[in-house]
Tab-separated table of C-alpha atoms in Angstrom:
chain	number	residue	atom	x	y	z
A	215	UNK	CA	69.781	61.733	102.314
A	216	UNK	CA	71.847	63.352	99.985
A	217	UNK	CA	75.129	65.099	100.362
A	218	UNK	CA	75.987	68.857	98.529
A	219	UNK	CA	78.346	68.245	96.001
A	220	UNK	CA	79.537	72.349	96.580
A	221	UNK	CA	82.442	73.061	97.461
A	222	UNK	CA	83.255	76.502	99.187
A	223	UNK	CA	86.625	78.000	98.418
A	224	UNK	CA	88.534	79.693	101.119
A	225	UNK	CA	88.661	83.740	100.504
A	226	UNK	CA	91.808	84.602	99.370
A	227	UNK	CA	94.284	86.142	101.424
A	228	UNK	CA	96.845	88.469	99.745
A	229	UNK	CA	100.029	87.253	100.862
A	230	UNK	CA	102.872	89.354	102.194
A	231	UNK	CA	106.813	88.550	101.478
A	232	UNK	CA	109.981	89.367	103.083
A	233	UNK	CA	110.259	93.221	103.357
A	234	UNK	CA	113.709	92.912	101.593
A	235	UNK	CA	112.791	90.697	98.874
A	236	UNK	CA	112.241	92.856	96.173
A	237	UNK	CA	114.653	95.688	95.062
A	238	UNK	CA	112.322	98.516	95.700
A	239	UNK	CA	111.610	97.224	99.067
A	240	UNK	CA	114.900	97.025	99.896
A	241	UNK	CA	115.526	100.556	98.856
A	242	UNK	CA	113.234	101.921	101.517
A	243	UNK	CA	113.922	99.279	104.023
A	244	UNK	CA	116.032	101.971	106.428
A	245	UNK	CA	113.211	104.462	106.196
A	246	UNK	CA	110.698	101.445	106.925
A	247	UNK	CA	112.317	100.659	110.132
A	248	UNK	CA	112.589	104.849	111.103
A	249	UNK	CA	109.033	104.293	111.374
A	250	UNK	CA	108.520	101.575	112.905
A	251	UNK	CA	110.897	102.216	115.877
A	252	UNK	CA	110.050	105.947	115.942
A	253	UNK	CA	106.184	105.172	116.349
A	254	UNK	CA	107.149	102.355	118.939
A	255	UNK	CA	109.054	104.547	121.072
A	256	UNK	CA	106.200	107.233	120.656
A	257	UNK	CA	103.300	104.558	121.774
A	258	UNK	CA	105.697	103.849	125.043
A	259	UNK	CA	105.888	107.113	125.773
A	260	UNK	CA	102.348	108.078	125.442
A	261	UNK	CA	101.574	105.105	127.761
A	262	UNK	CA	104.344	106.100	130.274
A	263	UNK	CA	103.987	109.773	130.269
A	264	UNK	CA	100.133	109.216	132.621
A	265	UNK	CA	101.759	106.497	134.717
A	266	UNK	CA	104.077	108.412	135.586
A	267	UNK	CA	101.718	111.409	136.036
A	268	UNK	CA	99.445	109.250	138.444
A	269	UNK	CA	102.662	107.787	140.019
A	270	UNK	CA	103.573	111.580	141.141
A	271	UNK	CA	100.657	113.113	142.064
A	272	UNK	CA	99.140	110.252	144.672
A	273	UNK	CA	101.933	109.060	145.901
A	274	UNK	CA	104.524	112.162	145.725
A	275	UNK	CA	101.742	114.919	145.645
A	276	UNK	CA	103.714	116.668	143.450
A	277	UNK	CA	102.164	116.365	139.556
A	278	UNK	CA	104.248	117.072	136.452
A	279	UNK	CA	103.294	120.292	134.606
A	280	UNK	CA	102.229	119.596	131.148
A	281	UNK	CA	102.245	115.529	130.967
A	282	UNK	CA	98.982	115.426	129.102
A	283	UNK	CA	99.770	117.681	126.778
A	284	UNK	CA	103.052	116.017	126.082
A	285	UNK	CA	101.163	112.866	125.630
A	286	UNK	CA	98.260	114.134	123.117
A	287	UNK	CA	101.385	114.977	121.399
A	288	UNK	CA	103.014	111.362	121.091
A	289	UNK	CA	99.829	110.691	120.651
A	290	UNK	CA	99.194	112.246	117.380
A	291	UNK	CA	103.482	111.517	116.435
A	292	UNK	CA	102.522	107.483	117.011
A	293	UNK	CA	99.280	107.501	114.577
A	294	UNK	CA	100.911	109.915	111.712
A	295	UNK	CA	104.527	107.607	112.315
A	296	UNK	CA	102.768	104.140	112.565
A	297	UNK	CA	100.352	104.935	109.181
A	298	UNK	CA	102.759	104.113	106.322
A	299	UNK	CA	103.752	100.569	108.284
A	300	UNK	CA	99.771	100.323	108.005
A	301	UNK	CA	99.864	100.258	105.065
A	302	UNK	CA	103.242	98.272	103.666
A	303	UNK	CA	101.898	95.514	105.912
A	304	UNK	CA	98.556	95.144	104.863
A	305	UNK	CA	97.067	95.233	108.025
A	306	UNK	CA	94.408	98.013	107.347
A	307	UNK	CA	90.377	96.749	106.868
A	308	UNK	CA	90.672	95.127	103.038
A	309	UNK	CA	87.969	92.808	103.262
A	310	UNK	CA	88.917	90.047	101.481
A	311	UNK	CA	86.223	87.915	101.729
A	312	UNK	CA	84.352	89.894	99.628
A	313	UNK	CA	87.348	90.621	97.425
A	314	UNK	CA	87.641	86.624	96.928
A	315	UNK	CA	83.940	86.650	95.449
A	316	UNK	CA	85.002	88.785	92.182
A	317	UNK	CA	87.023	87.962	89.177
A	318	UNK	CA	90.648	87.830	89.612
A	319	UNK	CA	90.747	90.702	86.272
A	320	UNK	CA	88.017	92.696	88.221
A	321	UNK	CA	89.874	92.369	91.588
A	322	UNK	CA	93.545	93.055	89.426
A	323	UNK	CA	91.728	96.479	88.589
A	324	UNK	CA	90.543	97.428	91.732
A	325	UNK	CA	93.795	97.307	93.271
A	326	UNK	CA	95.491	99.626	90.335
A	327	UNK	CA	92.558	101.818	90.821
A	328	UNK	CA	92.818	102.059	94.514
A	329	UNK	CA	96.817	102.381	95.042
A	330	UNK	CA	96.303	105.327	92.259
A	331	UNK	CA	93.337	106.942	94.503
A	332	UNK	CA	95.661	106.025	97.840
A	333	UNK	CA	98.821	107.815	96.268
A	334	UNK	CA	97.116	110.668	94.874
A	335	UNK	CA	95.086	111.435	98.508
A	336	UNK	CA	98.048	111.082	100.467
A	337	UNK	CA	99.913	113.289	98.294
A	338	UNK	CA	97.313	115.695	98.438
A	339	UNK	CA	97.190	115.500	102.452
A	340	UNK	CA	101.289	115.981	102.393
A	341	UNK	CA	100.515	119.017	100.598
A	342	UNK	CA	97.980	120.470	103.071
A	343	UNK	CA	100.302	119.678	105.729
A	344	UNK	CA	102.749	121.833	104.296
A	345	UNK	CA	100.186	124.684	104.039
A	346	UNK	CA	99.004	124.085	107.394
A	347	UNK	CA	102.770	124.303	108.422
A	348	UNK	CA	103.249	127.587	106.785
A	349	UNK	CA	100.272	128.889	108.246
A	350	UNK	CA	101.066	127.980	111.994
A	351	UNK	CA	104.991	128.926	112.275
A	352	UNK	CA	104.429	131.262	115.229
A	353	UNK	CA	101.807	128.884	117.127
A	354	UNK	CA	102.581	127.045	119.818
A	355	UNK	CA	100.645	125.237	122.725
A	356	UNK	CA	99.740	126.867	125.412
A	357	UNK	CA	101.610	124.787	128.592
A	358	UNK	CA	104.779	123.888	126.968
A	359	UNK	CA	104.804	125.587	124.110
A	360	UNK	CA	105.540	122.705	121.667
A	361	UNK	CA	105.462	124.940	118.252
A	362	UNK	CA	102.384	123.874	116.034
A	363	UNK	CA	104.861	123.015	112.876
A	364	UNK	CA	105.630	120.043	114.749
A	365	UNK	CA	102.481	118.632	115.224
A	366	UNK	CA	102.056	119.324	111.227
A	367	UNK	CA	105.344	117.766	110.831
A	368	UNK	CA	104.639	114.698	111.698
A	369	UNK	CA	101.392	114.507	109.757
A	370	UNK	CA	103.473	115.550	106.659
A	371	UNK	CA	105.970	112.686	107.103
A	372	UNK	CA	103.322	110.231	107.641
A	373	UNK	CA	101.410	111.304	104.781
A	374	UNK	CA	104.646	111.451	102.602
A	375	UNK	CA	105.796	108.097	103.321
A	376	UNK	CA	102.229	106.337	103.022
A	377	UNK	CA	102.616	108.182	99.515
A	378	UNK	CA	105.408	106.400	99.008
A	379	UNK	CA	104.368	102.713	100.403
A	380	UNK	CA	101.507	103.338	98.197
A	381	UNK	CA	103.494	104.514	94.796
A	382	UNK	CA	105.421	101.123	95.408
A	383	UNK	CA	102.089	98.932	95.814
A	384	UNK	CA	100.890	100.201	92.268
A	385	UNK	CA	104.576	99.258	91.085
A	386	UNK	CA	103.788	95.582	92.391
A	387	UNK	CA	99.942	95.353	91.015
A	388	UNK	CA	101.272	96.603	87.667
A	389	UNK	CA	104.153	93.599	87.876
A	390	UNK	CA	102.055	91.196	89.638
A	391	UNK	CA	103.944	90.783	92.421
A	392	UNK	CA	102.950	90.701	96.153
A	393	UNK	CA	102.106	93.979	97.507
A	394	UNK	CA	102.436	93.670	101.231
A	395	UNK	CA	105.978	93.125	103.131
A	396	UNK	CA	106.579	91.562	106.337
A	397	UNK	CA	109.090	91.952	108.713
A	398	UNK	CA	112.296	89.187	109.734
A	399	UNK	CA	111.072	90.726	113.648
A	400	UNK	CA	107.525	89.259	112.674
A	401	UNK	CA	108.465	85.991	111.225
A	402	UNK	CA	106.853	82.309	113.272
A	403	UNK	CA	110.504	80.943	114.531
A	404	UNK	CA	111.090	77.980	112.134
A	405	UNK	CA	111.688	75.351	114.811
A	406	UNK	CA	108.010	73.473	115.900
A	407	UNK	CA	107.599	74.470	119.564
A	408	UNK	CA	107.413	71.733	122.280
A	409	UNK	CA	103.862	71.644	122.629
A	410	UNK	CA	102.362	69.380	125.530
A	411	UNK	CA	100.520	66.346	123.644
A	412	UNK	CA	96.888	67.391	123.811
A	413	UNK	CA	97.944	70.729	121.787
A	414	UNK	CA	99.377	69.741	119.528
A	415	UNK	CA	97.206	69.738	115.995
């Protein structure tokens, strides 16, 4: 019987480097980490804000006017906040296995071609939201009456900054240097941990 003399390669996986490794990284390292904490803080608090809501109306009979409409609001802040980290970090759907299967050239101009369409959209988007800001000064919702603008705010931020993450990935395709960062907070701790003896590889 005869063995296959094929060998499958591994798809490639894109990999990420220290987020203050290169200059341009470093640069927008204090914004990065405005978004990562504000969209943190905004996922806790659209998980607490129900708890909390359940927590005083079964047990205290006494429910909090407007919680759900405070948390549909963190709600949208955390998605619009969390996008450009997204997107620095590489962990959107990229499909690499299929990626792997091209031509390094044709896979080098793909990636130009798609930060280019990336910037360009979310540029486009951070424009609407400005409209859509202008438009909706004197709106407000109806319980609490957060004002519209700031629901349109936080889109336009969002977009503005994925703009950004995504003007600096074209920078790196065009140099041929990593795209995605990663963060010291997400780093495997250098020591090997003490493993019982059947884990261990």
């Amino acid at each position: 019987m005869q063995t296959s003399d094929i060998v499958f390669d591994a798809p490639l996986v894109s990999p990420a480097v220290d987020s203050r490794h290169f200059a341009i990284d470093r640069a927008v390292e204090p914004l990065r980490w405005v978004f990562r904490w504000g969209s943190l803080v905004m996922l806790v608090a659209m998980v607490s804000l129900p708890f909390m809501q359940v927590v005083s109306r079964e047990i205290f009979s006494a429910p909090i006017v407007g919680v759900e409409e405070l948390a549909r609001f963190m709600l949208i802040c955390s998605v619009f906040l969390a996008l450009p980290y997204v997107i620095s970090s590489g962990a959107n759907i990229r499909m690499e296995e299929i990626v792997a299967l091209f031509p390094a050239k044709v896979v080098h101009i793909a990636k130009i071609a798609t930060a280019i369409t990336a910037t360009a959209t979310f540029a486009t988007m951070a424009g609407a939201s400005m409209v859509a800001i202008g438009t909706n000064l004197d709106n407000a919702t109806p319980t609490l009456g957060i004002p519209y603008w700031i629901f349109f705010g936080a889109a336009l931020v969002g977009f503005a900054m994925s703009t950004v993450e995504c003007g600096i990935q074209l920078v790196k395709i065009v140099q041929n240097k990593p795209i995605y960062v990663s963060f010291p907070q997400e780093q495997e701790p250098e020591e090997e941990l003490d493993l019982p003896e059947e884990m261990r590889g």
